[in-house]
Short mmCIF file of C-alpha atoms in Angstrom, two decimals:
data_model
loop_
_atom_site.label_atom_id
_atom_site.label_comp_id
_atom_site.label_asym_id
_atom_site.label_seq_id
_atom_site.Cartn_x
_atom_site.Cartn_y
_atom_site.Cartn_z
CA UNK T 1 -0.22 0.11 -0.03
CA UNK T 2 1.63 3.03 -1.17
CA UNK T 3 1.69 5.75 1.84
CA UNK T 4 1.13 9.67 1.60
CA UNK T 5 4.75 10.12 2.74
CA UNK T 6 5.75 7.88 -0.36
CA UNK T 7 3.82 9.87 -3.00
CA UNK T 8 5.67 13.70 -0.49
CA UNK T 9 9.54 11.51 -1.45
CA UNK T 10 8.46 11.04 -5.41
CA UNK T 11 7.16 14.41 -5.96
CA UNK T 12 9.75 15.86 -4.82
CA UNK T 13 12.76 14.28 -6.31
CA UNK T 14 11.07 14.22 -9.30
CA UNK T 15 10.94 18.55 -8.97
CA UNK T 16 14.96 17.96 -8.19
CA UNK T 17 15.93 15.55 -11.30
CA UNK T 18 13.14 15.56 -13.61
CA UNK T 19 12.88 11.85 -14.42
CA UNK T 20 10.25 9.92 -13.68
CA UNK T 21 12.15 6.34 -13.08
CA UNK T 22 14.33 7.70 -10.58
CA UNK T 23 12.11 9.58 -8.61
CA UNK T 24 9.75 6.79 -8.45
CA UNK T 25 13.25 4.14 -7.40
CA UNK T 26 13.63 6.29 -4.69
CA UNK T 27 10.19 6.37 -2.99
CA UNK T 28 9.89 2.78 -3.85
CA UNK T 29 6.92 2.35 -6.14
CA UNK T 30 6.63 1.76 -10.01
CA UNK T 31 6.76 3.88 -13.01
CA UNK T 32 2.90 3.84 -13.34
CA UNK T 33 1.95 4.42 -9.45
CA UNK T 34 4.48 7.08 -9.54
CA UNK T 35 2.53 8.56 -13.23
CA UNK T 36 -0.84 7.99 -11.77
CA UNK T 37 -0.36 10.12 -8.49
CA UNK T 38 1.75 12.97 -10.26
CA UNK T 39 -0.94 13.58 -12.45
CA UNK T 40 -3.78 13.08 -9.92
CA UNK T 41 -2.11 15.98 -7.32
CA UNK T 42 -3.77 14.34 -4.70
CA UNK T 43 -2.97 12.16 -1.58
CA UNK T 44 -3.24 8.15 -0.71
CA UNK T 45 -5.34 8.83 2.09
CA UNK T 46 -7.57 11.01 -0.38
CA UNK T 47 -8.52 8.23 -2.51
CA UNK T 48 -9.48 5.74 0.67
CA UNK T 49 -11.78 8.57 2.16
CA UNK T 50 -13.56 8.75 -1.18
CA UNK T 51 -17.00 7.16 -0.59
CA UNK T 52 -16.99 3.75 -3.09
CA UNK T 53 -20.16 3.69 -4.99
CA UNK T 54 -20.45 0.09 -6.35
CA UNK T 55 -20.54 -3.37 -5.03
CA UNK T 56 -17.82 -6.39 -5.62
CA UNK T 57 -20.60 -9.26 -5.87
CA UNK T 58 -23.45 -9.19 -5.13
CA UNK T 59 -24.89 -8.53 -1.19
CA UNK T 60 -25.47 -12.21 0.07
CA UNK T 61 -27.75 -10.23 3.20
CA UNK T 62 -29.68 -8.69 1.09
CA UNK T 63 -33.25 -10.22 1.32
CA UNK T 64 -32.55 -10.86 5.18
CA UNK T 65 -30.89 -7.41 6.42
CA UNK T 66 -34.24 -5.51 7.88
CA UNK T 67 -35.13 -8.58 10.31
CA UNK T 68 -31.50 -8.64 11.43
CA UNK T 69 -31.29 -5.03 11.95
CA UNK T 70 -35.12 -5.41 14.15
CA UNK T 71 -33.45 -8.26 15.65
CA UNK T 72 -29.94 -5.83 16.63
CA UNK T 73 -32.91 -3.40 17.39
CA UNK T 74 -34.58 -4.49 20.21
CA UNK T 75 -31.41 -6.56 21.98
CA UNK T 76 -28.30 -4.78 20.91
CA UNK T 77 -26.50 -7.42 22.44
CA UNK T 78 -26.97 -9.67 19.81
CA UNK T 79 -23.86 -11.36 18.54
CA UNK T 80 -22.82 -12.60 14.60
CA UNK T 81 -22.15 -15.76 15.13
CA UNK T 82 -25.62 -15.70 17.25
CA UNK T 83 -27.41 -14.22 14.36
CA UNK T 84 -25.86 -16.00 11.73
CA UNK T 85 -25.82 -19.60 12.88
CA UNK T 86 -30.72 -18.50 13.93
CA UNK T 87 -30.22 -17.70 9.91
CA UNK T 88 -28.42 -21.05 8.90
CA UNK T 89 -31.33 -22.34 11.50
CA UNK T 90 -33.89 -20.57 9.34
CA UNK T 91 -32.49 -21.09 5.72
CA UNK T 92 -31.04 -24.30 5.87
CA UNK T 93 -28.11 -24.76 2.96
CA UNK T 94 -28.84 -20.92 2.27
CA UNK T 95 -25.90 -19.24 3.98
CA UNK T 96 -21.75 -21.08 4.76
CA UNK T 97 -19.86 -20.50 7.51
CA UNK T 98 -17.86 -19.16 5.04
CA UNK T 99 -19.82 -16.02 4.43
CA UNK T 100 -20.14 -15.21 8.88
CA UNK T 101 -16.82 -12.42 8.03
CA UNK T 102 -19.17 -10.71 5.89
CA UNK T 103 -22.05 -10.31 8.38
CA UNK T 104 -19.92 -9.72 11.05
CA UNK T 105 -18.30 -6.37 9.02
CA UNK T 106 -22.20 -5.39 8.22
CA UNK T 107 -22.85 -5.82 11.81
CA UNK T 108 -20.41 -3.91 12.96
CA UNK T 109 -20.81 -0.95 10.50
CA UNK T 110 -24.81 -0.83 11.28
CA UNK T 111 -23.35 -0.58 14.77
CA UNK T 112 -20.76 2.66 14.54
CA UNK T 113 -23.42 4.05 11.59
CA UNK T 114 -26.75 3.65 13.26
CA UNK T 115 -26.12 1.44 16.20
CA UNK T 116 -27.95 2.25 20.09
CA UNK T 117 -25.03 4.95 21.56
CA UNK T 118 -22.21 3.02 23.55
CA UNK T 119 -20.81 3.75 27.28
CA UNK T 120 -18.07 6.37 27.41
CA UNK T 121 -15.83 7.24 29.99
CA UNK T 122 -14.41 10.66 30.78
CA UNK T 123 -10.38 11.19 31.45
CA UNK T 124 -10.01 12.32 34.54
CA UNK T 125 -7.62 15.65 35.75
CA UNK T 126 -5.73 15.21 39.35
CA UNK T 127 -5.35 16.91 41.18
CA UNK T 128 -2.20 16.24 44.07
CA UNK T 129 -2.76 15.32 47.15
CA UNK T 130 -6.71 15.45 46.28
CA UNK T 131 -7.61 11.90 46.23
CA UNK T 132 -6.27 7.79 47.36
CA UNK T 133 -7.99 4.72 46.36
CA UNK T 134 -8.33 1.56 48.01
CA UNK T 135 -9.60 -1.73 46.58
CA UNK T 136 -9.14 -5.33 48.16
CA UNK T 137 -7.87 -7.76 45.42
CA UNK T 138 -7.11 -12.00 45.58
CA UNK T 139 -3.68 -12.63 45.12
CA UNK T 140 -4.45 -16.69 45.84
CA UNK T 141 -4.09 -17.14 41.70
CA UNK T 142 -0.43 -16.28 42.08
CA UNK T 143 0.09 -19.58 43.76
CA UNK T 144 2.46 -18.34 46.63
CA UNK T 145 2.56 -20.93 49.03
CA UNK T 146 4.90 -20.81 52.82
CA UNK T 147 6.38 -23.86 53.22
CA UNK T 148 4.99 -26.22 51.52
CA UNK T 149 1.32 -24.84 52.68
CA UNK T 150 -1.02 -22.80 49.99
CA UNK T 151 -0.50 -19.07 50.93
CA UNK T 152 -4.47 -17.88 50.03
CA UNK T 153 -4.63 -14.39 50.84
CA UNK T 154 -5.93 -10.54 49.64
CA UNK T 155 -3.71 -7.43 49.27
CA UNK T 156 -5.41 -4.58 50.62
CA UNK T 157 -4.69 -2.21 47.75
CA UNK T 158 -3.93 1.51 48.20
CA UNK T 159 -3.12 4.16 45.59
CA UNK T 160 -2.00 7.87 44.88
CA UNK T 161 -4.23 9.21 41.40
CA UNK T 162 -2.17 11.58 40.86
CA UNK T 163 1.62 10.36 41.25
CA UNK T 164 0.67 6.66 40.89
CA UNK T 165 2.70 5.93 44.53
CA UNK T 166 1.33 2.65 46.06
CA UNK T 167 1.47 0.67 48.50
CA UNK T 168 -0.70 -2.63 50.18
CA UNK T 169 -0.96 -4.42 53.50
CA UNK T 170 -1.19 -9.20 53.03
CA UNK T 171 -4.65 -9.92 54.77
CA UNK T 172 -7.56 -12.09 54.95
CA UNK T 173 -10.46 -11.42 54.21
CA UNK T 174 -12.40 -7.98 54.05
CA UNK T 175 -13.36 -7.00 57.21
CA UNK T 176 -13.68 -3.43 58.78
CA UNK T 177 -10.34 -4.39 60.77
CA UNK T 178 -8.53 -4.99 57.63
CA UNK T 179 -9.78 -2.14 55.76
CA UNK T 180 -8.52 0.15 58.60
CA UNK T 181 -5.27 -1.06 59.43
CA UNK T 182 -4.29 -1.48 55.23
CA UNK T 183 -5.81 2.72 55.26
CA UNK T 184 -3.98 3.42 58.43
CA UNK T 185 -0.75 1.67 57.56
CA UNK T 186 -1.02 3.22 53.94
CA UNK T 187 -1.22 6.59 55.25
CA UNK T 188 1.80 6.34 58.01
CA UNK T 189 3.89 5.36 55.21
CA UNK T 190 3.28 8.38 53.16
CA UNK T 191 3.49 10.11 55.78
CA UNK T 192 0.91 12.44 55.32
CA UNK T 193 -2.95 12.34 54.67
CA UNK T 194 -5.07 13.29 51.55
CA UNK T 195 -8.22 15.05 51.03
CA UNK T 196 -10.02 12.81 50.35
CA UNK T 197 -10.61 8.87 49.84
CA UNK T 198 -12.66 6.80 47.46
CA UNK T 199 -13.27 3.25 47.94
CA UNK T 200 -16.19 0.34 46.28
CA UNK T 201 -19.14 -0.48 48.02
CA UNK T 202 -17.12 -2.12 50.59
CA UNK T 203 -20.35 -3.84 53.32
CA UNK T 204 -17.88 -3.30 56.01
CA UNK T 205 -17.40 0.51 54.84
CA UNK T 206 -20.65 1.79 52.97
CA UNK T 207 -24.82 1.08 53.83
CA UNK T 208 -27.28 -0.33 51.26
CA UNK T 209 -29.12 2.49 49.73
CA UNK T 210 -32.04 1.73 51.55
CA UNK T 211 -30.00 3.02 54.58
CA UNK T 212 -30.93 6.87 54.80
CA UNK T 213 -26.77 7.26 56.21
CA UNK T 214 -24.70 6.65 53.70
CA UNK T 215 -20.66 5.65 55.38
CA UNK T 216 -21.33 3.15 58.42
CA UNK T 217 -20.06 4.98 62.24
CA UNK T 218 -17.18 2.83 62.50
CA UNK T 219 -15.89 4.06 59.03
CA UNK T 220 -17.01 7.44 59.34
CA UNK T 221 -15.24 7.32 62.81
CA UNK T 222 -11.77 6.76 60.56
CA UNK T 223 -12.44 8.86 58.48
CA UNK T 224 -13.25 11.49 60.64
CA UNK T 225 -9.60 10.83 63.13
CA UNK T 226 -8.19 11.38 59.60
CA UNK T 227 -9.86 14.41 58.52
CA UNK T 228 -10.55 12.87 55.62
CA UNK T 229 -13.04 12.97 52.87
CA UNK T 230 -15.44 9.30 52.11
CA UNK T 231 -15.98 9.04 49.02
CA UNK T 232 -17.23 6.03 46.83
CA UNK T 233 -18.24 4.62 43.88
CA UNK T 234 -22.12 2.89 42.04
CA UNK T 235 -23.01 -0.33 42.62
CA UNK T 236 -21.40 -1.90 39.55
CA UNK T 237 -18.55 0.41 38.00
CA UNK T 238 -14.91 -0.48 38.98
CA UNK T 239 -14.17 1.89 36.62
CA UNK T 240 -14.86 4.74 38.94
CA UNK T 241 -12.47 2.99 40.65
CA UNK T 242 -10.37 2.96 37.63
CA UNK T 243 -6.52 3.75 39.05
CA UNK T 244 -6.42 1.12 41.36
CA UNK T 245 -8.00 -0.84 39.53
CA UNK T 246 -5.75 -0.93 37.25
CA UNK T 247 -2.99 -0.77 39.64
CA UNK T 248 -4.28 -3.87 41.02
CA UNK T 249 -3.55 -5.70 37.54
CA UNK T 250 -0.05 -4.50 37.05
CA UNK T 251 1.15 -4.73 40.58
CA UNK T 252 -0.21 -8.45 40.40
CA UNK T 253 1.67 -8.91 37.05
CA UNK T 254 4.93 -7.72 38.07
CA UNK T 255 4.81 -9.41 41.07
CA UNK T 256 4.42 -12.57 39.10
CA UNK T 257 7.38 -11.66 37.55
CA UNK T 258 9.64 -11.42 40.21
CA UNK T 259 8.07 -14.67 41.29
CA UNK T 260 9.74 -16.43 37.98
CA UNK T 261 12.64 -14.19 38.37
CA UNK T 262 13.09 -15.89 42.01
CA UNK T 263 12.28 -19.23 40.83
CA UNK T 264 9.96 -19.98 43.07
CA UNK T 265 6.66 -19.26 44.90
CA UNK T 266 7.66 -21.30 48.47
CA UNK T 267 8.74 -18.93 51.24
CA UNK T 268 10.05 -19.86 54.75
CA UNK T 269 7.21 -18.13 56.38
CA UNK T 270 5.01 -14.90 55.87
CA UNK T 271 7.47 -11.76 56.82
CA UNK T 272 9.98 -13.43 53.72
CA UNK T 273 6.87 -13.64 51.20
CA UNK T 274 6.05 -9.40 52.94
CA UNK T 275 9.51 -8.05 52.41
CA UNK T 276 9.16 -9.33 48.75
CA UNK T 277 5.35 -7.26 48.21
CA UNK T 278 7.46 -4.33 50.05
CA UNK T 279 10.63 -4.32 48.24
CA UNK T 280 8.74 -4.74 44.84
CA UNK T 281 6.52 -1.81 45.76
CA UNK T 282 10.00 0.19 46.71
CA UNK T 283 10.95 -0.79 43.16
CA UNK T 284 7.70 0.80 41.30
CA UNK T 285 7.10 3.82 43.68
CA UNK T 286 11.27 5.19 42.20
CA UNK T 287 10.17 6.43 39.14
CA UNK T 288 7.84 8.35 41.12
CA UNK T 289 8.87 10.73 43.26
CA UNK T 290 8.86 13.86 41.07
CA UNK T 291 4.81 13.97 41.37
CA UNK T 292 4.77 12.30 44.84
CA UNK T 293 6.90 15.36 45.82
CA UNK T 294 4.22 17.45 44.90
CA UNK T 295 1.34 15.82 47.19
CA UNK T 296 3.70 15.34 50.21
CA UNK T 297 3.68 19.87 50.01
CA UNK T 298 0.13 19.44 50.63
CA UNK T 299 -1.09 16.66 52.21
CA UNK T 300 -2.29 17.65 55.86
CA UNK T 301 -0.79 16.24 58.71
CA UNK T 302 -0.77 12.67 60.79
CA UNK T 303 -2.94 12.88 63.92
CA UNK T 304 -0.58 12.39 67.22
CA UNK T 305 -1.41 8.38 67.15
CA UNK T 306 -3.11 5.80 64.79
CA UNK T 307 -6.48 4.51 65.47
CA UNK T 308 -7.02 1.53 67.05
CA UNK T 309 -10.20 0.36 65.51
CA UNK T 310 -9.78 -3.61 67.17
CA UNK T 311 -14.08 -4.32 68.05
CA UNK T 312 -14.01 -5.06 71.35
CA UNK T 313 -17.40 -7.27 72.11
CA UNK T 314 -19.37 -8.17 75.16
CA UNK T 315 -20.94 -11.97 75.00
CA UNK T 316 -22.29 -14.74 77.61
CA UNK T 317 -20.76 -18.34 77.33
CA UNK T 318 -23.27 -20.37 75.87
CA UNK T 319 -23.68 -24.39 77.67
CA UNK T 320 -21.90 -25.51 74.94
CA UNK T 321 -18.68 -23.45 76.11
CA UNK T 322 -19.16 -21.27 73.26
CA UNK T 323 -19.16 -17.99 72.01
CA UNK T 324 -20.30 -15.98 68.16
CA UNK T 325 -18.56 -13.59 67.50
CA UNK T 326 -19.03 -11.75 63.73
CA UNK T 327 -21.33 -14.69 62.67
CA UNK T 328 -18.55 -17.87 63.77
CA UNK T 329 -18.72 -19.69 66.67
CA UNK T 330 -15.74 -20.28 69.16
CA UNK T 331 -14.60 -22.26 71.83
CA UNK T 332 -13.11 -20.91 75.22
CA UNK T 333 -12.63 -23.33 77.93
CA UNK T 334 -15.87 -24.67 80.36
CA UNK T 335 -14.27 -22.87 83.47
CA UNK T 336 -16.19 -19.69 81.95
CA UNK T 337 -19.74 -21.55 81.34
CA UNK T 338 -22.16 -19.31 81.74
CA UNK T 339 -19.92 -15.81 82.21
CA UNK T 340 -19.43 -12.77 80.01
CA UNK T 341 -16.34 -12.41 78.72
CA UNK T 342 -14.96 -9.47 76.10
CA UNK T 343 -13.95 -10.46 73.21
CA UNK T 344 -11.14 -8.07 70.85
CA UNK T 345 -11.92 -9.13 66.86
CA UNK T 346 -8.86 -7.73 65.43
CA UNK T 347 -7.89 -7.80 61.44
CA UNK T 348 -6.26 -11.47 62.23
CA UNK T 349 -7.05 -12.83 65.77
CA UNK T 350 -9.85 -13.00 68.26
CA UNK T 351 -8.47 -12.25 72.13
CA UNK T 352 -10.38 -13.70 75.17
CA UNK T 353 -10.24 -11.07 78.17
CA UNK T 354 -11.86 -12.31 81.47
CA UNK T 355 -11.62 -10.02 84.88
CA UNK T 356 -9.64 -7.20 82.45
CA UNK T 357 -7.06 -10.28 82.27
CA UNK T 358 -5.92 -11.87 78.51
CA UNK T 359 -6.94 -16.11 79.36
CA UNK T 360 -6.92 -16.74 75.36
CA UNK T 361 -6.13 -15.98 72.39
CA UNK T 362 -6.59 -17.38 68.88
CA UNK T 363 -6.94 -16.84 65.09
CA UNK T 364 -9.56 -15.50 63.71
CA UNK T 365 -12.40 -17.32 61.34
CA UNK T 366 -11.92 -15.89 58.21
CA UNK T 367 -15.63 -15.48 56.35
CA UNK T 368 -18.79 -16.35 57.72
CA UNK T 369 -20.88 -19.83 59.28
CA UNK T 370 -17.57 -21.35 60.55
CA UNK T 371 -16.58 -22.77 63.87
CA UNK T 372 -13.36 -23.44 65.58
CA UNK T 373 -13.92 -25.86 68.94
CA UNK T 374 -10.29 -26.54 70.54
CA UNK T 375 -10.41 -30.12 72.45
CA UNK T 376 -8.13 -28.91 75.31
CA UNK T 377 -11.91 -26.55 77.04
CA UNK T 378 -14.24 -29.45 76.36
CA UNK T 379 -12.79 -32.41 77.49
CA UNK T 380 -13.40 -32.64 80.77
CA UNK T 381 -16.72 -32.42 80.38
CA UNK T 382 -17.06 -34.19 77.26
CA UNK T 383 -15.10 -37.47 78.76
CA UNK T 384 -18.06 -37.49 80.94
CA UNK T 385 -20.70 -37.71 78.17
CA UNK T 386 -18.53 -39.89 75.74
CA UNK T 387 -22.46 -40.88 74.07
CA UNK T 388 -22.67 -37.22 73.24
CA UNK T 389 -19.42 -36.69 70.23
CA UNK T 390 -21.35 -39.87 67.87
CA UNK T 391 -23.30 -36.84 66.46
CA UNK T 392 -21.60 -34.06 67.69
CA UNK T 393 -21.80 -31.12 66.15
CA UNK T 394 -18.57 -29.99 65.42
CA UNK T 395 -17.15 -33.33 65.99
CA UNK T 396 -14.88 -32.71 63.73
CA UNK T 397 -13.20 -30.02 65.26
CA UNK T 398 -12.22 -32.98 68.19
CA UNK T 399 -8.90 -34.39 65.61
CA UNK T 400 -6.42 -32.15 66.24
CA UNK T 401 -4.80 -33.75 63.44
CA UNK T 402 -4.77 -36.92 60.13
CA UNK T 403 -3.57 -39.73 62.61
CA UNK T 404 -6.10 -38.42 65.85
CA UNK T 405 -8.98 -39.46 62.89
CA UNK T 406 -6.79 -42.62 61.32
CA UNK T 407 -6.76 -43.59 65.11
CA UNK T 408 -10.69 -42.83 66.20
CA UNK T 409 -12.40 -44.52 62.65
CA UNK T 410 -10.15 -47.66 63.84
CA UNK T 411 -11.16 -48.08 67.01
CA UNK T 412 -15.41 -47.62 65.75
CA UNK T 413 -14.16 -51.20 63.24
CA UNK T 414 -12.94 -52.75 66.58
CA UNK T 415 -14.84 -51.65 69.05
CA UNK T 416 -18.21 -49.41 68.03
CA UNK T 417 -19.44 -49.47 71.62
CA UNK T 418 -16.55 -47.80 72.90
CA UNK T 419 -14.90 -45.71 70.98
CA UNK T 420 -15.67 -42.98 72.41
CA UNK T 421 -14.94 -43.56 75.75
CA UNK T 422 -11.28 -45.01 74.99
CA UNK T 423 -11.00 -41.37 71.79
CA UNK T 424 -11.68 -39.65 74.58
CA UNK T 425 -9.41 -41.08 77.13
CA UNK T 426 -6.45 -40.29 73.54
CA UNK T 427 -7.68 -36.38 73.35
CA UNK T 428 -7.34 -36.17 77.46
CA UNK T 429 -4.12 -37.57 77.05
CA UNK T 430 -3.40 -34.90 74.33
CA UNK T 431 -4.19 -32.34 76.98
CA UNK T 432 -1.88 -34.05 79.64
CA UNK T 433 0.84 -34.85 78.04
CA UNK T 434 1.48 -32.93 74.60
CA UNK T 435 -0.19 -33.56 71.23
CA UNK T 436 2.98 -34.24 69.83
CA UNK T 437 4.08 -36.71 71.96
CA UNK T 438 0.51 -38.06 71.50
CA UNK T 439 0.40 -38.27 67.91
CA UNK T 440 3.57 -39.82 67.26
CA UNK T 441 3.06 -43.00 68.82
CA UNK T 442 -0.85 -42.77 67.01
CA UNK T 443 1.32 -42.04 64.04
CA UNK T 444 3.85 -45.35 64.57
CA UNK T 445 1.14 -47.63 65.83
CA UNK T 446 -1.59 -46.91 63.04
CA UNK T 447 2.17 -47.60 60.14
CA UNK T 448 2.59 -50.89 62.32
CA UNK T 449 -1.06 -51.56 61.90
CA UNK T 450 -1.94 -51.41 66.16
CA UNK T 451 -5.01 -50.25 67.77
CA UNK T 452 -4.57 -48.03 70.11
CA UNK T 453 -6.44 -47.59 73.30
CA UNK T 454 -6.54 -45.26 75.80
CA UNK T 455 -4.91 -47.14 78.82
CA UNK T 456 -1.79 -48.54 75.76
CA UNK T 457 -1.12 -44.91 75.65
CA UNK T 458 -0.99 -44.02 78.92
CA UNK T 459 1.53 -46.96 79.11
CA UNK T 460 3.77 -45.93 76.61
CA UNK T 461 3.58 -42.71 77.11
CA UNK T 462 5.19 -43.07 80.85
CA UNK T 463 7.11 -45.90 79.50
CA UNK T 464 8.68 -42.96 76.95
CA UNK T 465 12.52 -42.13 77.07
CA UNK T 466 12.88 -38.49 77.69
CA UNK T 467 15.19 -36.46 74.29
CA UNK T 468 16.69 -33.58 75.39
CA UNK T 469 15.79 -30.55 73.79
CA UNK T 470 17.84 -29.77 70.83
CA UNK T 471 19.01 -25.82 72.12
CA UNK T 472 20.22 -27.79 75.18
CA UNK T 473 23.92 -27.14 73.83
CA UNK T 474 26.51 -28.74 76.14
CA UNK T 475 29.53 -26.05 76.75
CA UNK T 476 32.54 -27.21 78.74
CA UNK T 477 35.20 -25.62 80.47
CA UNK T 478 37.80 -23.35 79.29
CA UNK T 479 41.42 -23.40 80.54
CA UNK T 480 42.30 -20.45 79.89
CA UNK T 481 46.01 -21.85 81.04
CA UNK T 482 46.34 -22.91 76.98
CA UNK T 483 46.37 -18.82 75.78
CA UNK T 484 49.01 -17.81 78.54
CA UNK T 485 51.21 -20.75 77.38
CA UNK T 486 50.43 -19.76 73.56
CA UNK T 487 51.64 -15.72 74.50
CA UNK T 488 54.85 -16.79 76.80
CA UNK T 489 56.21 -19.19 73.88
CA UNK T 490 55.23 -15.79 71.27
CA UNK T 491 57.26 -13.59 73.46
CA UNK T 492 60.08 -15.92 73.72
CA UNK T 493 60.45 -15.90 70.20
CA UNK T 494 60.09 -12.65 69.37
CA UNK T 495 63.15 -11.95 71.70
CA UNK T 496 65.02 -14.21 69.84
CA UNK T 497 65.10 -13.18 66.89
CA UNK T 498 66.96 -10.82 66.05
CA UNK T 499 66.19 -6.91 64.69
#
């Protein structure tokens, strides 16, 4: 295809040399083509803009086009392939598969010239320090593992639209505690506070449409503590939070590349993975320093301290020695049955306080409708009522590992009537003597095909040889006289050596 630039070169070379063949060769075209453009005095783009008034072949869809157009008007989302298959079913044998492209081109032209108006996205002008955006993004598809175990997690992602400066915090749910921790971590790392914060329709921050107040009480408290104006996008309009949405994609792609370059997606611990994320944010922010400096100059000052956003909940311990917190069930020690305890709910853990003392702490459950029953909390009562084990609602939580489950199944197969009592005896020994010691014996006996009852386990535990822990290091006393002898010999040698 001849370009406008070639034709301009042709005219320039022809004016300087006056020879058609030389000008055509230097412009990269044949002599007949050069002669045509020299005579027409027009450019190729002007030829292409001219509307052609004839067809090179008959229009196969001329007869059915009014019906096709009516379908498109009624259902603008219909695809050309769907309409083409409909035409093939209506008139079998009339339309061949090779004609699909013709229909696609014609429908594309119709959409651009007579179809419904399309949604337009309007580029926004950003002002330094005016706004920040944040959102959660799922990181599980990256396939990160911690010590060989799948590490399913989210990232709270914070972005300044003007400079594109970004940071993030690893979390496990879109809870308010995760939002608060991530938001405050970002502001304190940034060293200042923008005027506004925009997020999507997070249920922990934004009320439903029919609620008289726009934001939840806890989220408004967080915004007020930092003097930030809250904003939210419309329902199902993620493009309104476009900067952070685009940053999700680009950051996860960069992290995926970093993991490939590292050669492994497995980390020894969570801190090693968090360090890789921090280093990647630092690397990506390195080229944004100039625009970030403009933002820092106009940001508001941070308050004197962070806002404590862990939720304190007063809850009564039920008859099953359980409490209900954030739509999840947790067990506490049976000594607290009937008492009112204070549950302090954080982003990743749950603390139990009674009488101004912390009596327990365990990981927070992710999601809703989950349960976490610790056998040590209820084993004393349950061992006195072994018949309750069979239909216990949370029975599966009473198997700390697969070795305990195998031991129970073996007992059910060998002595069904006594299985519950024997297994609860095993659990009681695990609570008293140590779960790791009991599990080791269960694993060894299961591998040997031996059945383990509570009495036999107790005997084996009493006969078990005590092995010194690996950290008990014995260091023999050193004879410092050896150093005195060494120094004396060296001094004698130096004095005997002539200078």
